[in-house]
PDB file of C-alpha atoms in Angstrom:
ATOM      1  CA  UNK A 700     130.684 -57.203 -16.597  1.00 38.00           C
ATOM      2  CA  UNK A 701     131.595 -54.750 -13.839  1.00 42.00           C
ATOM      3  CA  UNK A 702     133.639 -51.812 -15.116  1.00 46.00           C
ATOM      4  CA  UNK A 703     136.010 -49.612 -13.230  1.00 49.00           C
ATOM      5  CA  UNK A 704     135.528 -45.852 -13.054  1.00 64.00           C
ATOM      6  CA  UNK A 705     137.902 -42.898 -12.955  1.00 48.00           C
ATOM      7  CA  UNK A 706     140.403 -44.516 -15.257  1.00 35.00           C
ATOM      8  CA  UNK A 707     140.827 -47.811 -13.406  1.00 35.00           C
ATOM      9  CA  UNK A 708     141.013 -50.970 -15.430  1.00 36.00           C
ATOM     10  CA  UNK A 709     137.854 -52.998 -16.099  1.00 35.00           C
ATOM     11  CA  UNK A 710     137.447 -56.307 -14.311  1.00 39.00           C
ATOM     12  CA  UNK A 711     135.393 -59.130 -15.727  1.00 42.00           C
ATOM     13  CA  UNK A 712     133.340 -60.873 -13.078  1.00 41.00           C
ATOM     14  CA  UNK A 713     131.762 -63.476 -15.310  1.00 45.00           C
ATOM     15  CA  UNK A 714     134.713 -65.149 -17.025  1.00 40.00           C
ATOM     16  CA  UNK A 715     135.527 -67.786 -14.396  1.00 39.00           C
ATOM     17  CA  UNK A 716     138.823 -66.158 -13.382  1.00 39.00           C
ATOM     18  CA  UNK A 717     139.876 -65.690  -9.777  1.00 41.00           C
ATOM     19  CA  UNK A 718     138.309 -62.404  -8.713  1.00 51.00           C
ATOM     20  CA  UNK A 719     140.134 -59.715  -6.802  1.00 90.00           C
ATOM     21  CA  UNK A 720     137.289 -59.138  -4.359  1.00 92.00           C
ATOM     22  CA  UNK A 721     139.011 -56.408  -2.348  1.00 91.00           C
ATOM     23  CA  UNK A 722     139.469 -54.347  -5.507  1.00 93.00           C
ATOM     24  CA  UNK A 723     135.905 -55.043  -6.592  1.00 94.00           C
ATOM     25  CA  UNK A 724     134.657 -53.844  -3.199  1.00 94.00           C
ATOM     26  CA  UNK A 725     136.588 -50.609  -3.611  1.00 95.00           C
ATOM     27  CA  UNK A 726     135.148 -50.189  -7.106  1.00 94.00           C
ATOM     28  CA  UNK A 727     131.657 -50.745  -5.706  1.00 96.00           C
ATOM     29  CA  UNK A 728     132.224 -48.015  -3.146  1.00 96.00           C
ATOM     30  CA  UNK A 729     133.743 -45.559  -5.622  1.00 95.00           C
ATOM     31  CA  UNK A 730     131.611 -46.262  -8.699  1.00 95.00           C
ATOM     32  CA  UNK A 731     128.239 -47.278  -7.255  1.00 94.00           C
ATOM     33  CA  UNK A 732     127.893 -45.807  -3.774  1.00 96.00           C
ATOM     34  CA  UNK A 733     129.746 -42.492  -3.932  1.00 95.00           C
ATOM     35  CA  UNK A 734     128.041 -41.681  -7.241  1.00 93.00           C
ATOM     36  CA  UNK A 735     124.623 -42.547  -5.786  1.00 91.00           C
ATOM     37  CA  UNK A 736     124.613 -39.970  -2.964  1.00 93.00           C
ATOM     38  CA  UNK A 737     126.139 -42.183  -0.297  1.00 96.00           C
ATOM     39  CA  UNK A 738     128.295 -39.698   1.591  1.00 97.00           C
ATOM     40  CA  UNK A 739     128.512 -41.192   5.095  1.00 97.00           C
ATOM     41  CA  UNK A 740     132.141 -42.090   5.781  1.00 97.00           C
ATOM     42  CA  UNK A 741     131.050 -44.745   8.281  1.00 98.00           C
ATOM     43  CA  UNK A 742     128.677 -46.453   5.824  1.00 98.00           C
ATOM     44  CA  UNK A 743     131.231 -46.356   3.008  1.00 98.00           C
ATOM     45  CA  UNK A 744     133.896 -47.847   5.281  1.00 97.00           C
ATOM     46  CA  UNK A 745     131.577 -50.610   6.508  1.00 97.00           C
ATOM     47  CA  UNK A 746     130.628 -51.549   2.939  1.00 97.00           C
ATOM     48  CA  UNK A 747     134.290 -51.474   1.877  1.00 96.00           C
ATOM     49  CA  UNK A 748     135.352 -53.760   4.721  1.00 95.00           C
ATOM     50  CA  UNK A 749     132.552 -56.353   4.563  1.00 96.00           C
ATOM     51  CA  UNK A 750     133.252 -59.286   2.179  1.00 95.00           C
ATOM     52  CA  UNK A 751     129.886 -59.629   0.419  1.00 96.00           C
ATOM     53  CA  UNK A 752     131.153 -62.608  -1.572  1.00 95.00           C
ATOM     54  CA  UNK A 753     131.433 -64.742   1.569  1.00 95.00           C
ATOM     55  CA  UNK A 754     127.668 -64.564   2.070  1.00 96.00           C
ATOM     56  CA  UNK A 755     126.956 -65.976  -1.402  1.00 95.00           C
ATOM     57  CA  UNK A 756     127.154 -69.471  -2.820  1.00 90.00           C
ATOM     58  CA  UNK A 757     130.482 -70.144  -4.617  1.00 90.00           C
ATOM     59  CA  UNK A 758     128.910 -70.016  -8.072  1.00 90.00           C
ATOM     60  CA  UNK A 759     127.535 -66.509  -7.352  1.00 91.00           C
ATOM     61  CA  UNK A 760     130.636 -64.915  -5.878  1.00 92.00           C
ATOM     62  CA  UNK A 761     131.908 -63.513  -9.150  1.00 90.00           C
ATOM     63  CA  UNK A 762     128.749 -61.355  -9.210  1.00 93.00           C
ATOM     64  CA  UNK A 763     129.069 -60.165  -5.593  1.00 94.00           C
ATOM     65  CA  UNK A 764     129.706 -56.526  -6.472  1.00 94.00           C
ATOM     66  CA  UNK A 765     127.530 -56.147  -9.546  1.00 91.00           C
ATOM     67  CA  UNK A 766     124.682 -53.657  -9.155  1.00 89.00           C
ATOM     68  CA  UNK A 767     121.848 -56.157  -9.017  1.00 87.00           C
ATOM     69  CA  UNK A 768     119.917 -58.130  -6.381  1.00 88.00           C
ATOM     70  CA  UNK A 769     121.253 -61.616  -5.661  1.00 93.00           C
ATOM     71  CA  UNK A 770     119.294 -64.565  -4.311  1.00 92.00           C
ATOM     72  CA  UNK A 771     120.783 -66.717  -1.548  1.00 92.00           C
ATOM     73  CA  UNK A 772     119.501 -70.166  -0.665  1.00 88.00           C
ATOM     74  CA  UNK A 773     119.755 -72.385   2.400  1.00 84.00           C
ATOM     75  CA  UNK A 774     120.350 -76.158   2.179  1.00 80.00           C
ATOM     76  CA  UNK A 775     116.714 -76.726   3.152  1.00 80.00           C
ATOM     77  CA  UNK A 776     115.463 -74.603   0.262  1.00 80.00           C
ATOM     78  CA  UNK A 777     114.819 -71.281   1.977  1.00 85.00           C
ATOM     79  CA  UNK A 778     115.516 -68.303  -0.270  1.00 92.00           C
ATOM     80  CA  UNK A 779     116.138 -64.620   0.297  1.00 94.00           C
ATOM     81  CA  UNK A 780     117.169 -61.845  -2.093  1.00 93.00           C
ATOM     82  CA  UNK A 781     119.873 -59.359  -1.105  1.00 94.00           C
ATOM     83  CA  UNK A 782     119.186 -55.715  -1.836  1.00 95.00           C
ATOM     84  CA  UNK A 783     121.450 -54.088  -4.387  1.00 95.00           C
ATOM     85  CA  UNK A 784     124.469 -52.421  -2.739  1.00 96.00           C
ATOM     86  CA  UNK A 785     123.245 -48.942  -3.719  1.00 95.00           C
ATOM     87  CA  UNK A 786     119.761 -49.338  -2.244  1.00 96.00           C
ATOM     88  CA  UNK A 787     121.049 -50.992   0.915  1.00 97.00           C
ATOM     89  CA  UNK A 788     123.727 -48.357   1.495  1.00 97.00           C
ATOM     90  CA  UNK A 789     121.326 -45.447   1.075  1.00 97.00           C
ATOM     91  CA  UNK A 790     118.803 -47.026   3.423  1.00 98.00           C
ATOM     92  CA  UNK A 791     121.472 -47.570   6.064  1.00 98.00           C
ATOM     93  CA  UNK A 792     122.717 -44.009   5.612  1.00 98.00           C
ATOM     94  CA  UNK A 793     119.178 -42.683   6.095  1.00 98.00           C
ATOM     95  CA  UNK A 794     118.864 -44.655   9.346  1.00 98.00           C
ATOM     96  CA  UNK A 795     121.668 -42.543  10.898  1.00 98.00           C
ATOM     97  CA  UNK A 796     123.011 -45.364  13.047  1.00 98.00           C
ATOM     98  CA  UNK A 797     125.080 -44.362  16.076  1.00 98.00           C
ATOM     99  CA  UNK A 798     127.768 -46.592  17.646  1.00 97.00           C
ATOM    100  CA  UNK A 799     125.592 -47.220  20.711  1.00 98.00           C
ATOM    101  CA  UNK A 800     122.416 -48.061  18.786  1.00 98.00           C
ATOM    102  CA  UNK A 801     120.535 -51.349  19.001  1.00 98.00           C
ATOM    103  CA  UNK A 802     119.443 -52.462  15.527  1.00 98.00           C
ATOM    104  CA  UNK A 803     116.903 -55.038  14.331  1.00 98.00           C
ATOM    105  CA  UNK A 804     117.851 -56.404  10.898  1.00 98.00           C
ATOM    106  CA  UNK A 805     114.693 -57.883   9.324  1.00 98.00           C
ATOM    107  CA  UNK A 806     115.106 -60.564   6.608  1.00 97.00           C
ATOM    108  CA  UNK A 807     118.836 -60.910   7.193  1.00 97.00           C
ATOM    109  CA  UNK A 808     119.230 -63.835   4.764  1.00 96.00           C
ATOM    110  CA  UNK A 809     122.722 -65.295   5.131  1.00 96.00           C
ATOM    111  CA  UNK A 810     123.858 -62.335   7.216  1.00 97.00           C
ATOM    112  CA  UNK A 811     125.563 -59.837   4.902  1.00 98.00           C
ATOM    113  CA  UNK A 812     123.379 -56.911   5.942  1.00 98.00           C
ATOM    114  CA  UNK A 813     123.924 -57.754   9.607  1.00 98.00           C
ATOM    115  CA  UNK A 814     127.701 -57.880   9.092  1.00 98.00           C
ATOM    116  CA  UNK A 815     127.612 -54.337   7.693  1.00 98.00           C
ATOM    117  CA  UNK A 816     125.312 -53.080  10.437  1.00 98.00           C
ATOM    118  CA  UNK A 817     127.510 -54.683  13.105  1.00 98.00           C
ATOM    119  CA  UNK A 818     130.285 -52.259  12.174  1.00 97.00           C
ATOM    120  CA  UNK A 819     128.012 -49.258  12.695  1.00 98.00           C
ATOM    121  CA  UNK A 820     125.906 -50.181  15.727  1.00 98.00           C
ATOM    122  CA  UNK A 821     126.423 -51.298  19.294  1.00 98.00           C
ATOM    123  CA  UNK A 822     124.398 -54.488  18.789  1.00 98.00           C
ATOM    124  CA  UNK A 823     122.337 -56.122  16.050  1.00 98.00           C
ATOM    125  CA  UNK A 824     119.491 -58.631  16.218  1.00 98.00           C
ATOM    126  CA  UNK A 825     119.383 -60.472  12.878  1.00 98.00           C
ATOM    127  CA  UNK A 826     115.857 -61.768  12.197  1.00 98.00           C
ATOM    128  CA  UNK A 827     115.163 -64.458   9.625  1.00 97.00           C
ATOM    129  CA  UNK A 828     111.976 -66.500   9.148  1.00 96.00           C
ATOM    130  CA  UNK A 829     113.752 -69.442   7.503  1.00 95.00           C
ATOM    131  CA  UNK A 830     115.636 -71.677   9.923  1.00 95.00           C
ATOM    132  CA  UNK A 831     118.132 -72.855   7.315  1.00 95.00           C
ATOM    133  CA  UNK A 832     119.056 -69.311   6.326  1.00 96.00           C
ATOM    134  CA  UNK A 833     119.353 -68.305   9.981  1.00 97.00           C
ATOM    135  CA  UNK A 834     121.715 -71.200  10.663  1.00 96.00           C
ATOM    136  CA  UNK A 835     123.833 -70.199   7.672  1.00 95.00           C
ATOM    137  CA  UNK A 836     123.862 -66.581   8.848  1.00 97.00           C
ATOM    138  CA  UNK A 837     125.066 -67.629  12.301  1.00 97.00           C
ATOM    139  CA  UNK A 838     127.899 -69.624  10.764  1.00 96.00           C
ATOM    140  CA  UNK A 839     129.015 -66.901   8.359  1.00 96.00           C
ATOM    141  CA  UNK A 840     128.751 -64.071  10.885  1.00 97.00           C
ATOM    142  CA  UNK A 841     130.923 -66.072  13.246  1.00 95.00           C
ATOM    143  CA  UNK A 842     133.477 -66.355  10.470  1.00 94.00           C
ATOM    144  CA  UNK A 843     133.760 -62.575  10.122  1.00 94.00           C
ATOM    145  CA  UNK A 844     133.860 -62.031  13.894  1.00 91.00           C
ATOM    146  CA  UNK A 845     130.586 -60.109  14.045  1.00 95.00           C
ATOM    147  CA  UNK A 846     130.383 -60.767  17.773  1.00 95.00           C
ATOM    148  CA  UNK A 847     127.745 -58.114  18.445  1.00 97.00           C
ATOM    149  CA  UNK A 848     125.146 -59.859  16.231  1.00 98.00           C
ATOM    150  CA  UNK A 849     122.513 -62.254  17.583  1.00 98.00           C
ATOM    151  CA  UNK A 850     120.608 -64.324  15.001  1.00 98.00           C
ATOM    152  CA  UNK A 851     117.008 -65.248  15.771  1.00 98.00           C
ATOM    153  CA  UNK A 852     114.236 -67.083  13.894  1.00 98.00           C
ATOM    154  CA  UNK A 853     110.690 -65.795  13.670  1.00 97.00           C
ATOM    155  CA  UNK A 854     107.994 -64.295  11.461  1.00 97.00           C
ATOM    156  CA  UNK A 855     109.345 -61.150   9.850  1.00 97.00           C
ATOM    157  CA  UNK A 856     106.126 -59.195  10.310  1.00 96.00           C
ATOM    158  CA  UNK A 857     106.227 -59.828  14.062  1.00 97.00           C
ATOM    159  CA  UNK A 858     109.759 -58.539  14.533  1.00 98.00           C
ATOM    160  CA  UNK A 859     111.522 -59.600  17.713  1.00 98.00           C
ATOM    161  CA  UNK A 860     109.694 -58.051  20.684  1.00 98.00           C
ATOM    162  CA  UNK A 861     111.990 -59.732  23.213  1.00 97.00           C
ATOM    163  CA  UNK A 862     114.849 -57.506  22.100  1.00 97.00           C
ATOM    164  CA  UNK A 863     112.853 -54.274  21.844  1.00 97.00           C
ATOM    165  CA  UNK A 864     112.978 -51.353  21.940  1.00 98.00           C
ATOM    166  CA  UNK A 865     115.303 -50.707  19.008  1.00 98.00           C
ATOM    167  CA  UNK A 866     116.933 -47.486  17.909  1.00 98.00           C
ATOM    168  CA  UNK A 867     116.874 -48.612  14.277  1.00 98.00           C
ATOM    169  CA  UNK A 868     115.023 -51.270  12.276  1.00 98.00           C
ATOM    170  CA  UNK A 869     116.252 -52.133   8.783  1.00 98.00           C
ATOM    171  CA  UNK A 870     113.860 -54.057   6.518  1.00 98.00           C
ATOM    172  CA  UNK A 871     115.745 -55.840   3.728  1.00 97.00           C
ATOM    173  CA  UNK A 872     113.010 -55.751   1.154  1.00 95.00           C
ATOM    174  CA  UNK A 873     109.728 -54.163   0.177  1.00 96.00           C
ATOM    175  CA  UNK A 874     106.406 -54.073   2.011  1.00 95.00           C
ATOM    176  CA  UNK A 875     102.961 -53.381   0.590  1.00 94.00           C
ATOM    177  CA  UNK A 876     101.459 -52.724   4.011  1.00 92.00           C
ATOM    178  CA  UNK A 877     103.185 -50.635   6.638  1.00 91.00           C
ATOM    179  CA  UNK A 878     104.899 -52.823   9.265  1.00 95.00           C
ATOM    180  CA  UNK A 879     102.904 -51.693  12.292  1.00 95.00           C
ATOM    181  CA  UNK A 880     104.227 -54.436  14.588  1.00 97.00           C
ATOM    182  CA  UNK A 881     107.754 -53.260  13.838  1.00 98.00           C
ATOM    183  CA  UNK A 882     106.832 -49.635  14.514  1.00 98.00           C
ATOM    184  CA  UNK A 883     105.733 -50.645  18.016  1.00 97.00           C
ATOM    185  CA  UNK A 884     109.224 -52.027  18.686  1.00 98.00           C
ATOM    186  CA  UNK A 885     110.975 -48.715  18.047  1.00 98.00           C
ATOM    187  CA  UNK A 886     112.026 -46.586  20.966  1.00 97.00           C
ATOM    188  CA  UNK A 887     111.062 -42.907  21.035  1.00 98.00           C
ATOM    189  CA  UNK A 888     113.215 -41.276  18.364  1.00 97.00           C
ATOM    190  CA  UNK A 889     113.792 -44.612  16.634  1.00 98.00           C
ATOM    191  CA  UNK A 890     113.990 -44.994  12.852  1.00 98.00           C
ATOM    192  CA  UNK A 891     112.768 -47.701  10.488  1.00 98.00           C
ATOM    193  CA  UNK A 892     113.981 -47.901   6.881  1.00 98.00           C
ATOM    194  CA  UNK A 893     112.771 -50.059   4.020  1.00 97.00           C
ATOM    195  CA  UNK A 894     111.012 -49.906   0.657  1.00 97.00           C
ATOM    196  CA  UNK A 895     107.273 -49.269   0.450  1.00 96.00           C
ATOM    197  CA  UNK A 896     105.386 -50.546  -2.592  1.00 92.00           C
ATOM    198  CA  UNK A 897     106.267 -52.570  -5.653  1.00 83.00           C
ATOM    199  CA  UNK A 898     107.234 -51.821  -9.214  1.00 79.00           C
ATOM    200  CA  UNK A 899     107.902 -48.309 -10.467  1.00 78.00           C
ATOM    201  CA  UNK A 900     105.863 -46.722  -7.687  1.00 84.00           C
ATOM    202  CA  UNK A 901     108.097 -48.124  -4.939  1.00 94.00           C
ATOM    203  CA  UNK A 902     109.853 -45.662  -2.649  1.00 96.00           C
ATOM    204  CA  UNK A 903     112.625 -46.047  -0.122  1.00 97.00           C
ATOM    205  CA  UNK A 904     111.215 -44.793   3.158  1.00 97.00           C
ATOM    206  CA  UNK A 905     112.458 -43.622   6.528  1.00 98.00           C
ATOM    207  CA  UNK A 906     109.978 -43.635   9.412  1.00 98.00           C
ATOM    208  CA  UNK A 907     110.595 -41.733  12.654  1.00 98.00           C
ATOM    209  CA  UNK A 908     108.855 -42.493  15.930  1.00 98.00           C
ATOM    210  CA  UNK A 909     108.029 -39.485  18.099  1.00 97.00           C
ATOM    211  CA  UNK A 910     106.080 -40.442  21.195  1.00 95.00           C
ATOM    212  CA  UNK A 911     103.221 -42.567  19.905  1.00 92.00           C
ATOM    213  CA  UNK A 912     103.307 -41.039  16.440  1.00 96.00           C
ATOM    214  CA  UNK A 913     105.042 -42.549  13.403  1.00 97.00           C
ATOM    215  CA  UNK A 914     105.936 -40.188  10.582  1.00 97.00           C
ATOM    216  CA  UNK A 915     107.246 -41.452   7.240  1.00 96.00           C
ATOM    217  CA  UNK A 916     108.855 -39.764   4.266  1.00 96.00           C
ATOM    218  CA  UNK A 917     110.072 -40.990   0.895  1.00 96.00           C
ATOM    219  CA  UNK A 918     113.796 -40.509   0.318  1.00 96.00           C
ATOM    220  CA  UNK A 919     114.379 -41.954  -3.161  1.00 96.00           C
ATOM    221  CA  UNK A 920     112.882 -44.225  -5.832  1.00 94.00           C
ATOM    222  CA  UNK A 921     113.899 -47.819  -5.200  1.00 93.00           C
ATOM    223  CA  UNK A 922     113.316 -51.363  -6.394  1.00 88.00           C
ATOM    224  CA  UNK A 923     113.414 -54.192  -3.867  1.00 93.00           C
ATOM    225  CA  UNK A 924     112.102 -57.750  -3.589  1.00 91.00           C
ATOM    226  CA  UNK A 925     108.659 -57.911  -2.007  1.00 93.00           C
ATOM    227  CA  UNK A 926     108.730 -59.788   1.295  1.00 95.00           C
ATOM    228  CA  UNK A 927     105.930 -62.353   1.652  1.00 92.00           C
ATOM    229  CA  UNK A 928     105.279 -61.348   5.263  1.00 93.00           C
ATOM    230  CA  UNK A 929     104.398 -57.821   4.166  1.00 94.00           C
ATOM    231  CA  UNK A 930     102.206 -58.457   1.136  1.00 90.00           C
ATOM    232  CA  UNK A 931      98.761 -56.874   1.077  1.00 84.00           C
ATOM    233  CA  UNK A 932      95.770 -59.156   1.427  1.00 70.00           C
ATOM    234  CA  UNK A 933      94.342 -60.258  -1.912  1.00 60.00           C
ATOM    235  CA  UNK A 934      90.899 -58.959  -2.739  1.00 41.00           C
ATOM    236  CA  UNK A 935      88.519 -60.467  -5.258  1.00 44.00           C
ATOM    237  CA  UNK A 936      85.933 -58.672  -7.351  1.00 45.00           C
ATOM    238  CA  UNK A 937      82.928 -60.694  -8.501  1.00 48.00           C
TER     239      UNK A 937
END
């Protein structure tokens, strides 16, 4: 159950009733994001205006604004897990996206993250490794008039060199090895945000490119689904 804050009434999101999604979005912004150090007016507005429920399957929409990751699935079986609203919003805030920026959105799933980023940036390249998810993202992004988003299919770890360099790269998930191929696609002064590590040791990170040097710093503790493309190689001890 999602509960209102600051005296607003509670709304049940699991009882099968028609949900008031606009009100739930506002509650998400006020109760989850503002109370979790999201202070950027532009990020808060973009999250408040983007209908997260549209990017979920009908049976999941009542949970659209609950503070938990949600898995989306394409007709062909491809799956991707959305970051929680709080983690996603703080990562986007840390990226400091300007209206003229070119953004690469890695692991876009059905396109929700790209729809938010489209309101902040000049253009967005939405990268997805699963063709079914990419097709769904193209359809849904067209439905919300995200005309500055281009959806492309490819290996997540390889990024999208054809569209580089990027001012910002957003990785929608966790990586166990640093995404060096993505670093190379940043322009000088570019930023990459994502979650490094798994479990309780995981940290949300922002990386800054200065010349040929990449510097990274942890910005908060975070939990995120580990992306297969960025798993560390398994080692065996005999």
